[in-house]
């Protein structure tokens, strides 16, 4: 099965992408999971989180469509984090208009392909054919779909989703009560550490919480989005940045630190 992780707000992009895949590969519809697209959704009545977790882990191929929408989607963060945590192949595909310098770790450790590059799209379908063990059709069968993908409008503006804007309007105390227990534990740790040091290296979180939860990074990213913490690049060796995290001034003020 091919799993395509995406934001529902990128429906035009993902619909065009699926058309390209169907034109280039001999793959039945039921072997593609794209939860926002008719014909490729989850079956009616199945438990959503359990089904997604299972399919993310078991998929033979996995595309993460990276856009400014998807980077702010909790579902996409869950899917990418689960796939990364399973240590399985993940192909980051940059949406039209997305700038590679806006890509965040750990995805920066992976080679990316782009919807704006014809050679990348050719490479994508070849690699999918190999991973899914299906026939790749002659290029003249799907060249039009590549052209349609290249013609998609570029979205270059960072967009803050409505659900996040509403969440940010809530006071910090209520906001903290609403986050999952694992993130709350990380936030409590940062609060305690702030009393003795200004910021905390990424490695310290991996050491303290890595044995308890998978994808510590994604939990830290969520806390950043919610305004509790901020991050700064502290090292950029081999083009793999590492970060230090600290409480935001606004949150520190709200708890009297």
C-alpha atoms as one frame of an Amber mdcrd trajectory, in Angstrom:
protein
   0.000   0.000   0.000   0.990   3.619  -0.647   0.180   6.084   2.134   0.087
   9.806   1.321   0.305  12.037   4.380  -1.076  15.499   3.651  -3.213  18.379
   4.854  -6.838  18.406   3.712  -6.270  22.054   2.725  -3.914  20.844  -0.019
  -6.638  18.868  -1.767  -5.873  20.258  -5.247  -2.222  19.261  -4.931  -2.878
  15.788  -3.556  -5.629  15.111  -6.120  -3.237  15.995  -8.955  -0.528  13.863
  -7.349  -2.808  10.831  -7.086  -3.820  11.258 -10.740  -0.134  11.206 -11.672
   0.477   8.062  -9.631  -2.539   6.261 -11.067  -1.495   7.189 -14.626   2.108
   6.113 -14.172   1.660   2.916 -12.143  -0.513  -0.165 -12.486  -1.866   0.179
  -8.964  -5.518  -0.296  -7.900  -7.287   2.513  -6.020  -7.627   0.432  -2.870
  -3.824   0.222  -2.616  -3.565   4.010  -2.161  -4.524   5.681   1.090  -5.258
   9.391   0.818  -7.721  10.240   3.560  -9.076  13.509   2.108  -9.755  12.196
  -1.374 -12.927  10.386  -2.415 -12.215   6.782  -3.361  -9.080   6.663  -1.226
 -10.485   7.345   2.258 -10.625   5.030   5.265 -13.512   2.574   5.319 -16.664
   3.764   7.054 -16.893   2.970  10.753 -13.247   2.056  11.360 -11.452   3.616
  14.367  -9.524   6.512  12.834  -6.411   6.728  15.014  -5.904   2.975  15.263
  -6.371   2.487  11.520  -4.033   5.342  10.627  -1.373   4.113  13.033  -1.524
   0.620  11.538  -1.468   1.762   7.909   1.336   4.279   8.511   3.462   1.463
   9.950   2.539  -1.178   7.374   2.579   0.893   4.153   5.109  -0.297   1.572
   5.653   3.281   0.436   4.995   6.572   2.211   4.871  10.097   0.794   4.811
  13.082   3.119   3.439  16.032   1.131   5.203  18.950   2.806   3.463  22.306
   2.584   2.893  25.277   4.856  -0.486  23.764   5.659   0.796  20.280   6.435
   3.560  21.512   8.734   0.839  22.933  10.973  -1.452  19.890  10.859  -1.624
  17.712  13.967  -2.645  14.701  11.859   0.331  15.108   9.534   2.645  15.516
  12.531   1.205  12.298  13.975   1.644  10.400  10.690   5.161  11.657   9.972
   6.199  11.073  13.568   4.832   7.530  13.557   6.555   6.685  10.271   9.829
   8.226  11.432   9.575   6.405  14.754   9.071   3.107  12.910  12.359   3.769
  11.057  10.730   3.074   7.696  11.174   4.728   4.308   9.603   8.184   4.078
   9.679  10.342   0.940   9.275  14.071   1.692   7.653  15.689  -1.348   7.707
  19.485  -1.315   4.476  21.127  -2.409   4.539  23.866  -5.063   5.873  27.069
  -3.528   7.340  25.445  -0.437  10.892  26.631   0.232  13.344  23.959   1.351
  14.858  26.261   3.976  11.488  26.162   5.763  11.789  22.391   6.188  12.169
  21.316   9.806  14.211  18.596  11.466  14.184  15.638  11.398  12.928  15.873
   7.792  16.025  17.929   6.962  17.977  14.680   7.309  16.139  13.167   4.324
  16.570  13.824   0.630  13.528  15.683  -0.655  11.748  15.684  -3.991   9.740
  18.607  -5.338   6.447  18.974  -7.192   8.087  21.833  -9.116  10.755  19.643
 -10.732   9.918  17.300 -13.624  12.973  15.112 -13.015  11.962  14.736  -9.359
   8.460  13.640 -10.350   9.920  11.084 -12.765  12.160   9.819  -9.968   9.198
   9.656  -7.600   7.111   7.366  -9.785  10.113   5.148 -10.564  10.869   4.724
  -6.860   7.210   4.047  -6.064   7.078   1.375  -8.753  10.104  -0.298  -7.175
   8.859  -0.106  -3.581   5.328  -1.208  -4.456   6.585  -3.816  -6.936   4.190
  -2.693  -9.663   4.688  -1.932 -13.348   5.780   1.559 -14.382   3.915   2.637
 -17.517   5.629   4.252 -20.506   6.345   7.930 -19.849   4.045   9.124 -22.641
   1.142   7.611 -20.657   1.622  10.046 -17.785   3.586  13.025 -19.176   0.404
  15.108 -19.221  -0.077  14.443 -15.486   3.481  15.583 -14.805   2.757  18.779
 -16.742  -0.429  19.299 -14.694   1.556  18.869 -11.481   4.176  21.369 -12.634
   1.378  23.845 -13.463  -0.097  23.811  -9.934  -0.206  27.243  -8.268   2.629
  28.049  -5.873   1.650  28.664  -2.278   4.472  30.651  -0.723   2.684  32.279
   2.190   2.962  30.839   5.698  -0.631  30.194   6.751  -1.800  29.886  10.355
  -4.790  27.507  10.482  -8.009  28.594  12.182  -7.854  25.857  14.838  -4.418
  27.081  15.942  -5.506  30.726  16.013  -8.414  29.729  18.267  -6.087  27.685
  20.486  -3.718  30.628  20.836  -6.576  32.809  22.071  -6.981  30.553  25.119
  -5.068  31.454  28.283  -1.884  29.454  28.931  -3.277  27.598  31.952  -6.234
  26.220  29.976  -4.013  25.588  26.976  -1.676  23.486  29.107  -4.573  21.462
  30.527  -5.606  20.569  26.965  -2.269  19.135  25.764  -1.504  15.382  26.032
   0.196  14.049  29.142   3.517  13.334  27.404   3.791  16.931  26.189   2.749
  18.269  29.586   5.531  16.223  31.190   8.065  17.712  28.770   6.755  21.210
  29.466   6.992  20.654  33.249  10.597  19.548  32.746  11.415  22.734  30.818
   9.781  24.864  33.515  11.858  23.207  36.238  15.076  23.431  34.234  14.450
  27.108  33.453  15.049  27.869  37.113  18.707  26.890  36.696  19.555  27.392
  33.009  18.358  29.618  30.185  17.802  26.947  27.515  17.907  23.178  27.121
  19.731  21.254  24.351  17.745  18.917  22.114  19.905  15.992  23.225  18.793
  16.411  26.849  15.184  15.780  25.817  16.153  12.686  23.838  18.032  11.294
  26.848  15.285  12.007  29.362  12.194  11.177  27.300  13.427   9.045  24.389
  12.819   5.798  26.286   9.266   6.845  27.160   7.910   8.256  23.907   8.769
   8.119  20.233   9.466  11.241  18.192  10.310  13.617  21.039  11.023  16.241
  18.386   7.422  16.342  17.198   6.189  16.906  20.744   8.594  19.802  21.116
   7.406  21.223  17.797   3.814  21.091  19.001   4.764  23.027  22.129   6.411
  25.619  19.879   3.268  25.995  17.781   1.188  26.469  20.929   3.388  29.303
  22.143   4.868  27.591  25.206   8.459  27.339  23.964  10.766  28.648  21.255
  13.875  27.158  19.670  17.176  28.303  18.250  19.704  26.546  16.024  22.856
  25.746  17.995  24.726  23.506  15.579  24.542  22.853  11.842  27.076  20.103
  11.258  26.626  18.104   8.058  23.513  20.217   7.298  21.669  18.585  10.224
  20.705  21.353  12.655  20.283  20.795  16.368  18.323  23.084  18.633  18.105
  24.518  22.110  14.647  25.097  23.567  13.466  27.694  26.063  10.194  28.996
  27.452   8.715  31.956  25.577   8.691  35.286  27.372   4.898  35.290  27.301
   4.579  31.890  28.944   7.277  32.663  31.530   5.404  35.811  32.498   2.142
  33.882  32.841   3.689  31.487  35.390   5.766  34.089  37.187   9.242  33.050
  36.038
